[in-house]
Coordinates of N, CA and C in Angstrom, one line a residue:
M1 N 78.7 102.5 95.1 CA 79.6 101.4 95.0 C 79.1 100.3 94.1
G2 N 77.8 100.2 94.0 CA 77.2 99.2 93.2 C 77.6 99.3 91.7
N3 N 78.0 100.5 91.3 CA 78.3 100.7 89.9 C 79.8 100.4 89.6
W4 N 80.6 100.1 90.6 CA 82.0 99.8 90.4 C 82.1 98.5 89.7
D5 N 83.1 98.4 88.8 CA 83.4 97.2 88.1 C 84.9 96.8 88.2
W6 N 85.2 96.0 89.2 CA 86.6 95.7 89.4 C 87.1 94.7 88.4
Q7 N 86.2 94.1 87.6 CA 86.6 93.1 86.6 C 87.3 93.8 85.4
V8 N 87.3 95.2 85.5 CA 88.0 95.9 84.4 C 89.5 95.5 84.4
F9 N 90.0 95.1 85.6 CA 91.5 94.7 85.6 C 91.7 93.4 84.9
L10 N 90.7 92.6 84.6 CA 90.9 91.4 83.9 C 90.7 91.5 82.4
Q11 N 90.3 92.7 82.0 CA 90.1 92.9 80.6 C 91.5 93.0 79.8
D12 N 91.5 92.7 78.6 CA 92.7 92.8 77.7 C 92.9 94.2 77.2
P13 N 94.0 94.9 77.5 CA 94.2 96.2 77.0 C 94.6 96.2 75.6
G14 N 94.8 95.1 75.0 CA 95.2 95.0 73.6 C 96.6 95.4 73.2
G15 N 97.5 95.3 74.2 CA 98.9 95.6 73.9 C 99.8 94.4 74.3
E16 N 100.9 94.7 74.9 CA 101.8 93.7 75.3 C 101.4 93.0 76.6
Y17 N 100.4 93.5 77.3 CA 100.0 92.9 78.6 C 98.6 92.2 78.4
P18 N 98.4 91.0 78.9 CA 97.2 90.3 78.7 C 96.0 90.9 79.5
S19 N 96.3 91.7 80.5 CA 95.2 92.3 81.3 C 95.7 93.6 81.9
Y20 N 94.7 94.4 82.3 CA 95.1 95.7 83.0 C 95.8 95.4 84.3
L21 N 95.4 94.3 85.0 CA 96.1 94.0 86.2 C 97.6 93.8 86.0
Q22 N 97.9 93.0 85.0 CA 99.4 92.7 84.8 C 100.1 94.0 84.3
W23 N 99.4 94.8 83.6 CA 100.0 96.1 83.2 C 100.2 97.0 84.4
M24 N 99.3 97.0 85.4 CA 99.5 97.8 86.6 C 100.6 97.2 87.4
L25 N 100.7 95.9 87.5 CA 101.8 95.3 88.3 C 103.2 95.6 87.7
S26 N 103.2 95.6 86.4 CA 104.4 96.0 85.7 C 104.8 97.4 85.9
A27 N 103.8 98.3 85.9 CA 104.0 99.7 86.1 C 104.5 99.9 87.6
W28 N 103.9 99.2 88.5 CA 104.3 99.2 89.9 C 105.8 98.8 90.0
G29 N 106.2 97.8 89.3 CA 107.6 97.4 89.3 C 108.5 98.5 88.7
W30 N 108.1 99.2 87.7 CA 108.9 100.3 87.2 C 109.0 101.4 88.2
T31 N 107.9 101.7 88.9 CA 107.9 102.7 89.9 C 108.9 102.4 91.0
V32 N 108.9 101.1 91.5 CA 109.8 100.7 92.5 C 111.2 100.8 92.0
S33 N 111.5 100.4 90.8 CA 112.8 100.4 90.2 C 113.4 101.8 90.1
V34 N 112.5 102.7 89.6 CA 113.0 104.1 89.6 C 113.3 104.7 91.0
A35 N 112.4 104.4 91.9 CA 112.6 104.9 93.3 C 113.9 104.4 93.9
L36 N 114.1 103.0 93.8 CA 115.2 102.4 94.5 C 116.5 102.9 93.9
L37 N 116.6 102.9 92.6 CA 117.9 103.3 91.9 C 118.1 104.8 92.2
A38 N 117.1 105.6 92.1 CA 117.3 107.0 92.4 C 117.7 107.2 93.9
L39 N 117.2 106.4 94.8 CA 117.6 106.4 96.2 C 119.1 106.1 96.4
I40 N 119.6 105.1 95.6 CA 121.0 104.8 95.7 C 121.8 106.0 95.2
V41 N 121.4 106.6 94.1 CA 122.2 107.8 93.6 C 122.1 108.9 94.6
A42 N 120.9 109.1 95.2 CA 120.8 110.2 96.2 C 121.6 110.0 97.5
L43 N 121.6 108.7 97.9 CA 122.4 108.4 99.2 C 123.9 108.6 98.9
V44 N 124.4 108.1 97.8 CA 125.8 108.3 97.5 C 126.2 109.7 97.4
L45 N 125.5 110.4 96.5 CA 125.8 111.9 96.2 C 125.5 112.7 97.5
G46 N 124.4 112.5 98.1 CA 124.0 113.2 99.2 C 124.9 113.1 100.4
S47 N 125.4 111.8 100.6 CA 126.4 111.6 101.7 C 127.7 112.3 101.4
L48 N 128.1 112.3 100.1 CA 129.4 112.9 99.8 C 129.3 114.4 99.9
I49 N 128.2 115.0 99.4 CA 128.0 116.5 99.6 C 127.8 116.9 101.0
G50 N 127.1 116.1 101.8 CA 126.9 116.4 103.2 C 128.2 116.4 104.0
I51 N 129.0 115.4 103.6 CA 130.3 115.3 104.3 C 131.2 116.5 104.0
I52 N 131.3 116.9 102.7 CA 132.3 117.9 102.4 C 131.8 119.3 102.9
R53 N 130.5 119.4 103.2 CA 130.0 120.7 103.8 C 130.4 120.8 105.2
T54 N 130.9 119.7 105.8 CA 131.4 119.8 107.2 C 132.9 119.7 107.4
L55 N 133.6 119.6 106.3 CA 135.0 119.5 106.4 C 135.7 120.7 107.0
P56 N 136.6 120.5 107.9 CA 137.3 121.7 108.5 C 138.4 122.1 107.5
D57 N 138.6 123.4 107.4 CA 139.7 124.0 106.6 C 139.6 123.6 105.1
S58 N 138.4 123.5 104.6 CA 138.1 123.3 103.2 C 137.0 124.2 102.7
P59 N 137.3 125.5 102.7 CA 136.2 126.5 102.4 C 135.7 126.3 101.0
W60 N 136.5 126.0 100.0 CA 136.1 125.8 98.7 C 135.2 124.6 98.5
L61 N 135.5 123.5 99.2 CA 134.6 122.4 99.1 C 133.3 122.6 99.8
V62 N 133.4 123.4 100.9 CA 132.1 123.7 101.6 C 131.2 124.6 100.7
R63 N 131.9 125.5 100.0 CA 131.1 126.4 99.1 C 130.5 125.6 97.9
F64 N 131.3 124.6 97.4 CA 130.7 123.7 96.4 C 129.5 123.0 96.9
G65 N 129.7 122.4 98.1 CA 128.6 121.6 98.7 C 127.3 122.5 98.9
N66 N 127.5 123.7 99.4 CA 126.4 124.6 99.6 C 125.7 124.9 98.3
A67 N 126.5 125.2 97.2 CA 126.0 125.5 95.9 C 125.2 124.4 95.3
W68 N 125.7 123.1 95.5 CA 125.0 121.9 95.0 C 123.6 121.8 95.7
V69 N 123.6 122.0 97.0 CA 122.3 121.9 97.7 C 121.3 123.0 97.2
E70 N 121.8 124.2 97.1 CA 120.9 125.3 96.7 C 120.4 125.1 95.3
L71 N 121.3 124.6 94.4 CA 120.9 124.4 93.0 C 119.8 123.4 92.9
F72 N 120.1 122.2 93.4 CA 119.2 121.1 93.2 C 117.9 121.1 94.1
R73 N 118.0 121.8 95.2 CA 116.9 121.9 96.1 C 115.8 122.9 95.6
N74 N 116.3 123.9 94.9 CA 115.4 125.1 94.6 C 114.9 125.1 93.2
I75 N 115.3 124.1 92.4 CA 114.7 124.0 91.0 C 113.6 122.9 91.1
P76 N 112.4 123.1 90.7 CA 111.3 122.1 90.8 C 111.7 120.8 90.1
L77 N 111.3 119.7 90.7 CA 111.7 118.4 90.1 C 111.3 118.2 88.7
L78 N 110.1 118.6 88.4 CA 109.6 118.5 87.0 C 110.5 119.2 86.0
V79 N 110.9 120.4 86.4 CA 111.8 121.2 85.5 C 113.1 120.4 85.4
Q80 N 113.6 119.8 86.4 CA 114.9 119.1 86.3 C 114.7 117.9 85.4
I81 N 113.6 117.2 85.5 CA 113.3 116.1 84.6 C 113.4 116.5 83.2
F82 N 112.8 117.6 82.8 CA 112.8 118.1 81.4 C 114.2 118.6 81.0
L83 N 115.0 119.1 82.0 CA 116.3 119.5 81.7 C 117.2 118.3 81.3
W84 N 117.0 117.2 82.1 CA 117.8 116.0 81.8 C 117.3 115.3 80.5
Y85 N 116.0 115.5 80.2 CA 115.5 114.8 79.0 C 115.7 115.6 77.7
H86 N 115.6 116.9 77.8 CA 115.7 117.7 76.6 C 117.0 118.5 76.4
V87 N 117.5 119.1 77.5 CA 118.6 120.0 77.4 C 119.9 119.3 77.5
I88 N 120.1 118.5 78.5 CA 121.4 117.8 78.6 C 121.8 117.0 77.4
P89 N 120.9 116.2 76.8 CA 121.3 115.4 75.6 C 121.7 116.3 74.5
A90 N 121.1 117.5 74.4 CA 121.5 118.5 73.3 C 122.8 119.1 73.6
L91 N 123.2 119.2 74.8 CA 124.5 119.8 75.2 C 125.6 118.7 75.2
I92 N 125.3 117.5 75.6 CA 126.2 116.4 75.7 C 125.7 115.3 74.7
P93 N 126.2 115.3 73.5 CA 125.6 114.3 72.5 C 125.6 112.8 72.9
V94 N 126.6 112.5 73.8 CA 126.7 111.1 74.2 C 125.5 110.7 75.0
M95 N 124.8 111.7 75.6 CA 123.6 111.4 76.4 C 122.3 111.1 75.6
K96 N 122.4 111.3 74.3 CA 121.2 111.1 73.4 C 120.7 109.7 73.4
G97 N 121.6 108.8 73.6 CA 121.2 107.4 73.5 C 120.8 106.8 74.9
V98 N 120.9 107.6 75.9 CA 120.5 107.1 77.3 C 119.0 107.0 77.4
P99 N 118.5 105.8 77.8 CA 117.1 105.6 78.0 C 116.4 106.6 78.9
S100 N 115.1 106.9 78.7 CA 114.4 107.8 79.6 C 114.4 107.4 81.0
F101 N 114.4 106.1 81.2 CA 114.4 105.5 82.6 C 115.6 106.0 83.4
I102 N 116.8 105.9 82.7 CA 118.0 106.3 83.4 C 118.0 107.8 83.7
L103 N 117.5 108.6 82.7 CA 117.5 110.0 82.9 C 116.6 110.4 84.1
V104 N 115.5 109.7 84.2 CA 114.6 110.0 85.3 C 115.3 109.6 86.7
V105 N 116.0 108.5 86.7 CA 116.7 108.1 87.9 C 117.7 109.1 88.3
L106 N 118.5 109.6 87.3 CA 119.5 110.6 87.6 C 118.8 111.9 88.1
A107 N 117.8 112.4 87.4 CA 117.1 113.6 87.8 C 116.6 113.5 89.2
L108 N 115.9 112.4 89.5 CA 115.3 112.2 90.9 C 116.4 112.0 91.9
G109 N 117.5 111.3 91.5 CA 118.6 111.1 92.4 C 119.3 112.4 92.8
F110 N 119.6 113.2 91.8 CA 120.3 114.5 92.0 C 119.4 115.4 92.9
F111 N 118.1 115.5 92.5 CA 117.2 116.3 93.3 C 117.2 115.9 94.8
T112 N 117.0 114.6 95.0 CA 116.9 114.2 96.4 C 118.3 114.2 97.1
S113 N 119.4 114.2 96.4 CA 120.7 114.2 97.0 C 120.9 115.5 97.8
A114 N 120.3 116.6 97.3 CA 120.5 117.9 98.0 C 119.8 117.8 99.3
R115 N 118.7 117.2 99.4 CA 118.0 117.0 100.7 C 118.7 116.1 101.6
I116 N 119.2 115.0 101.1 CA 119.9 114.0 101.9 C 121.2 114.7 102.4
A117 N 121.9 115.5 101.6 CA 123.1 116.2 102.0 C 122.8 117.0 103.2
E118 N 121.7 117.7 103.2 CA 121.3 118.5 104.4 C 121.1 117.7 105.6
Q119 N 120.5 116.5 105.4 CA 120.3 115.6 106.6 C 121.6 115.1 107.1
V120 N 122.5 114.7 106.2 CA 123.9 114.2 106.7 C 124.6 115.3 107.4
R121 N 124.6 116.5 106.8 CA 125.3 117.7 107.5 C 124.7 117.9 108.9
S122 N 123.4 117.9 109.0 CA 122.7 118.1 110.3 C 123.1 117.0 111.3
G123 N 123.2 115.7 110.8 CA 123.6 114.6 111.7 C 125.0 114.8 112.2
I124 N 125.9 115.2 111.3 CA 127.3 115.3 111.7 C 127.5 116.5 112.7
Q125 N 126.8 117.6 112.4 CA 126.9 118.7 113.3 C 126.2 118.6 114.6
A126 N 125.3 117.6 114.7 CA 124.6 117.3 115.9 C 125.5 116.6 116.9
L127 N 126.6 116.0 116.4 CA 127.5 115.2 117.3 C 128.4 116.2 118.1
P128 N 128.7 115.8 119.3 CA 129.6 116.6 120.1 C 130.9 116.8 119.4
K129 N 131.5 118.0 119.5 CA 132.8 118.2 118.9 C 133.9 117.3 119.4
G130 N 133.7 116.8 120.7 CA 134.7 116.0 121.3 C 134.9 114.7 120.5
Q131 N 133.9 114.2 119.7 CA 134.1 113.0 119.0 C 135.1 113.2 117.9
R132 N 135.1 114.4 117.2 CA 136.1 114.7 116.2 C 137.5 114.8 116.8
Y133 N 137.6 115.5 118.0 CA 138.9 115.7 118.6 C 139.4 114.3 119.1
A134 N 138.5 113.4 119.5 CA 139.0 112.1 120.0 C 139.6 111.3 118.8
G135 N 139.0 111.4 117.7 CA 139.5 110.8 116.5 C 140.9 111.3 116.1
M136 N 141.0 112.6 116.2 CA 142.3 113.3 115.9 C 143.4 112.9 116.9
A137 N 142.9 112.8 118.2 CA 143.9 112.5 119.3 C 144.5 111.1 119.1
V138 N 143.8 110.2 118.5 CA 144.4 108.8 118.4 C 145.1 108.7 117.1
G139 N 145.2 109.8 116.3 CA 146.1 109.7 115.1 C 145.3 109.5 113.8
F140 N 144.0 109.5 113.9 CA 143.2 109.3 112.6 C 143.4 110.4 111.7
T141 N 143.5 110.1 110.4 CA 143.4 111.2 109.4 C 141.9 111.7 109.3
T142 N 141.7 112.7 108.6 CA 140.3 113.3 108.4 C 139.4 112.2 107.8
A143 N 139.9 111.5 106.8 CA 139.1 110.4 106.2 C 138.8 109.3 107.2
Q144 N 139.8 109.0 108.0 CA 139.6 107.9 109.0 C 138.6 108.2 110.1
Y145 N 138.7 109.4 110.7 CA 137.8 109.7 111.8 C 136.4 110.0 111.3
Y146 N 136.3 110.4 110.0 CA 134.9 110.4 109.5 C 134.4 109.0 109.3
R147 N 135.2 108.2 108.8 CA 134.7 106.8 108.5 C 134.4 106.0 109.8
Y148 N 135.3 106.1 110.7 CA 135.2 105.2 111.9 C 134.5 105.8 113.1
V149 N 134.5 107.1 113.2 CA 134.0 107.8 114.4 C 132.7 108.6 114.1
I150 N 132.7 109.5 113.1 CA 131.6 110.4 112.9 C 130.5 109.8 112.1
L151 N 130.8 109.2 111.0 CA 129.7 108.8 110.1 C 128.8 107.7 110.7
P152 N 129.4 106.6 111.3 CA 128.5 105.6 111.9 C 127.5 106.2 112.9
M153 N 127.9 107.1 113.7 CA 127.0 107.7 114.6 C 126.0 108.7 113.9
A154 N 126.5 109.4 112.9 CA 125.6 110.4 112.2 C 124.5 109.7 111.5
Y155 N 124.8 108.6 110.8 CA 123.8 107.9 110.0 C 122.7 107.3 110.9
R156 N 123.1 106.9 112.1 CA 122.2 106.3 113.0 C 121.2 107.3 113.5
I157 N 121.6 108.5 113.7 CA 120.7 109.5 114.3 C 119.9 110.2 113.2
I158 N 120.2 110.0 111.9 CA 119.3 110.7 110.9 C 118.4 109.7 110.2
I159 N 118.3 108.5 110.8 CA 117.4 107.6 110.1 C 115.9 108.1 110.1
P160 N 115.4 108.7 111.1 CA 114.0 109.3 111.0 C 113.8 110.2 109.8
P161 N 114.7 111.2 109.6 CA 114.5 112.1 108.4 C 114.8 111.4 107.1
L162 N 115.7 110.4 107.1 CA 115.9 109.6 105.9 C 114.7 108.8 105.5
T163 N 113.9 108.4 106.6 CA 112.7 107.6 106.3 C 111.8 108.5 105.4
S164 N 111.7 109.8 105.9 CA 110.8 110.8 105.1 C 111.3 110.9 103.7
E165 N 112.6 111.0 103.5 CA 113.2 111.2 102.2 C 113.0 110.0 101.3
T166 N 113.1 108.8 101.9 CA 112.8 107.6 101.2 C 111.4 107.5 100.7
M167 N 110.5 107.9 101.5 CA 109.1 107.9 101.1 C 108.8 109.0 100.1
N168 N 109.5 110.1 100.2 CA 109.3 111.2 99.3 C 109.8 110.8 97.9
I169 N 110.9 110.1 97.9 CA 111.5 109.7 96.6 C 110.6 108.7 95.9
F170 N 109.9 107.9 96.6 CA 109.0 107.0 96.0 C 107.8 107.7 95.4
K171 N 107.3 108.7 96.2 CA 106.1 109.5 95.7 C 106.5 110.4 94.5
N172 N 107.7 110.9 94.6 CA 108.2 111.8 93.5 C 108.5 111.1 92.2
S173 N 108.6 109.7 92.3 CA 108.9 109.0 91.1 C 107.7 109.1 90.1
S174 N 106.6 109.6 90.6 CA 105.4 109.7 89.7 C 105.6 110.7 88.6
V175 N 106.6 111.6 88.7 CA 106.9 112.5 87.6 C 107.5 111.9 86.4
A176 N 107.9 110.6 86.5 CA 108.5 109.9 85.4 C 107.5 109.8 84.2
F177 N 106.2 109.9 84.5 CA 105.3 109.8 83.4 C 105.5 110.9 82.4
A178 N 106.1 112.1 82.8 CA 106.3 113.2 82.0 C 107.2 112.9 80.8
V179 N 108.1 111.9 81.0 CA 109.0 111.5 79.9 C 108.7 110.1 79.4
S180 N 107.5 109.7 79.6 CA 107.0 108.4 79.0 C 107.6 107.2 79.6
V181 N 107.9 107.2 80.9 CA 108.3 106.0 81.6 C 107.0 105.4 82.1
T182 N 106.8 104.1 81.8 CA 105.5 103.5 82.1 C 105.4 103.1 83.6
E183 N 105.3 104.1 84.5 CA 105.1 103.8 85.9 C 103.7 103.9 86.3
L184 N 103.4 103.9 87.6 CA 102.0 103.8 88.0 C 101.1 105.0 87.6
T185 N 101.6 106.2 87.6 CA 100.9 107.4 87.2 C 100.5 107.3 85.8
M186 N 101.4 107.0 84.9 CA 101.1 106.9 83.5 C 100.1 105.8 83.2
F187 N 100.3 104.6 83.9 CA 99.3 103.6 83.8 C 97.9 104.1 84.1
A188 N 97.8 104.8 85.2 CA 96.5 105.2 85.7 C 95.9 106.1 84.6
M189 N 96.7 107.1 84.1 CA 96.1 108.0 83.1 C 95.7 107.3 81.9
Q190 N 96.5 106.3 81.4 CA 96.1 105.6 80.1 C 95.0 104.7 80.4
A191 N 95.0 103.9 81.5 CA 93.9 102.9 81.7 C 92.6 103.6 82.0
Q192 N 92.6 104.8 82.6 CA 91.4 105.5 82.9 C 90.8 106.0 81.6
E193 N 91.7 106.4 80.7 CA 91.2 106.9 79.4 C 90.6 105.8 78.5
E194 N 91.2 104.6 78.6 CA 90.8 103.5 77.8 C 89.5 102.8 78.3
T195 N 89.4 102.8 79.6 CA 88.3 102.0 80.2 C 87.2 102.9 80.7
S196 N 87.4 104.2 80.9 CA 86.5 105.1 81.6 C 86.1 104.6 83.0
R197 N 87.0 103.9 83.6 CA 86.8 103.4 85.0 C 87.8 104.1 85.9
G198 N 87.7 105.4 85.9 CA 88.7 106.2 86.7 C 88.7 105.8 88.2
I199 N 87.6 105.6 88.8 CA 87.5 105.4 90.2 C 88.3 104.1 90.6
E200 N 87.9 103.0 89.8 CA 88.6 101.8 90.1 C 90.1 101.8 89.9
V201 N 90.5 102.5 88.8 CA 91.9 102.5 88.4 C 92.7 103.3 89.4
Y202 N 92.2 104.5 89.8 CA 92.9 105.4 90.7 C 92.9 104.8 92.1
L203 N 91.8 104.1 92.5 CA 91.9 103.5 93.8 C 92.9 102.4 93.9
A204 N 93.0 101.6 92.8 CA 94.0 100.5 92.8 C 95.4 101.1 92.8
V205 N 95.6 102.1 92.0 CA 97.0 102.7 92.0 C 97.3 103.4 93.4
T206 N 96.3 104.0 94.0 CA 96.5 104.6 95.3 C 96.9 103.5 96.3
A207 N 96.2 102.3 96.2 CA 96.5 101.2 97.1 C 98.0 100.8 96.9
C208 N 98.5 100.7 95.7 CA 99.9 100.4 95.4 C 100.8 101.3 96.1
Y209 N 100.5 102.6 96.0 CA 101.4 103.6 96.6 C 101.4 103.5 98.1
V210 N 100.2 103.2 98.7 CA 100.0 103.1 100.2 C 100.8 101.9 100.7
V211 N 100.6 100.7 100.0 CA 101.3 99.5 100.4 C 102.9 99.8 100.3
S212 N 103.3 100.4 99.3 CA 104.8 100.7 99.2 C 105.2 101.6 100.3
A213 N 104.5 102.6 100.6 CA 104.9 103.6 101.6 C 104.9 102.9 103.0
L214 N 103.9 102.0 103.3 CA 103.9 101.3 104.5 C 105.0 100.4 104.6
A215 N 105.4 99.7 103.5 CA 106.5 98.8 103.6 C 107.8 99.6 103.9
I216 N 108.0 100.7 103.3 CA 109.2 101.6 103.5 C 109.2 102.0 105.0
N217 N 108.0 102.4 105.5 CA 108.0 102.9 106.8 C 108.3 101.8 107.8
R218 N 107.8 100.6 107.6 CA 108.0 99.5 108.6 C 109.5 99.1 108.5
L219 N 110.1 99.1 107.3 CA 111.5 98.7 107.2 C 112.4 99.7 107.9
M220 N 112.1 101.0 107.6 CA 113.0 102.0 108.2 C 112.8 102.1 109.8
A221 N 111.6 101.8 110.2 CA 111.3 101.8 111.7 C 112.1 100.6 112.3
F222 N 112.2 99.5 111.6 CA 112.9 98.4 112.1 C 114.4 98.7 112.2
I223 N 114.9 99.3 111.1 CA 116.3 99.7 111.1 C 116.6 100.7 112.2
E224 N 115.7 101.7 112.4 CA 115.9 102.7 113.4 C 115.9 102.1 114.8
K225 N 115.0 101.2 115.1 CA 115.0 100.5 116.4 C 116.3 99.8 116.7
K226 N 116.8 99.1 115.7 CA 118.0 98.4 115.9 C 119.3 99.2 116.0
T227 N 119.2 100.5 115.5 CA 120.4 101.3 115.5 C 120.3 102.6 116.3
R228 N 119.2 102.7 117.0 CA 119.0 104.0 117.7 C 120.1 104.3 118.7
V229 N 120.4 105.6 118.7 CA 121.4 106.1 119.7 C 120.7 106.9 120.7
P230 N 120.6 106.4 122.0 CA 119.8 107.2 123.0 C 120.3 108.6 123.2
G231 N 119.4 109.5 123.2 CA 119.8 110.9 123.5 C 120.1 111.7 122.2
F232 N 120.1 111.1 121.0 CA 120.3 111.9 119.8 C 119.1 111.7 118.9
I233 N 118.7 112.8 118.3 CA 117.7 112.8 117.3 C 117.8 114.0 116.4
V234 N 117.5 113.9 115.1 CA 117.6 115.0 114.2 C 116.2 115.2 113.6
S235 N 115.6 116.4 113.7 CA 114.3 116.6 113.2 C 114.1 116.2 111.7
A236 N 113.0 115.6 111.4 CA 112.7 115.2 110.0 C 112.6 116.3 109.1
S237 N 112.5 117.5 109.6 CA 112.4 118.7 108.7 C 113.7 119.4 108.5
A238 N 114.8 118.7 109.0 CA 116.1 119.4 108.9 C 116.5 119.7 107.5
G239 N 116.0 118.9 106.6 CA 116.4 119.1 105.2 C 115.9 120.4 104.6
G240 N 114.8 120.9 105.2 CA 114.3 122.2 104.7 C 113.8 122.1 103.3
G241 N 113.4 123.2 102.8 CA 113.0 123.3 101.4 C 111.7 122.6 101.1
G242 N 111.2 122.7 99.9 CA 110.0 122.0 99.6 C 110.1 121.1 98.4
H243 N 109.1 120.4 98.1 CA 109.1 119.5 97.0 C 108.5 120.2 95.8

């Protein structure tokens, strides 16, 4: 430990940042931005896909939802990043001007949407069928009883597995370095190469990830405590599949 030199973070990297510390904090900000925006995309798409997979009398929509989940869950995230970065702009010319940051957000959001869709489906199917029939009995349309009866309860019981997905999306944002988005992993690789202080750099970056994960965990635990439904729980592994 005596050979460690934490003053390396005060050195001037010779670029747009006055010190490696400010560069790391900027990279941390990019990491958080990628993760949060991708989470929004994943929650919106995942909720929509999860809902249509449970719709009664809509076999084609159910098949579409199932295909979506299998497609995005079974292709490795890094491959999806490269598809968004190299293949889609070649097939859709208008995408050529889209920044790498947005492409990473879309890739990570679509990838995670498949897993969240599985969580939402599990949450909906964990509810007693009587809740659906009660909504129909009072004259609700399908959209209305999903909105007012099923979804509020389903979301509350899948908060534990959603916590896992939120933490996973933050960790998975590290693949953004593959398309030159200056997030924490890219910072660590470049700073280690320039300073030859890999231990200090990677320990600091690890600390950033740990702090972020703990913050997510505490926030989601607070939300879970406030919205818990006694007697209902969905396993955090309900999403299945691997990363």
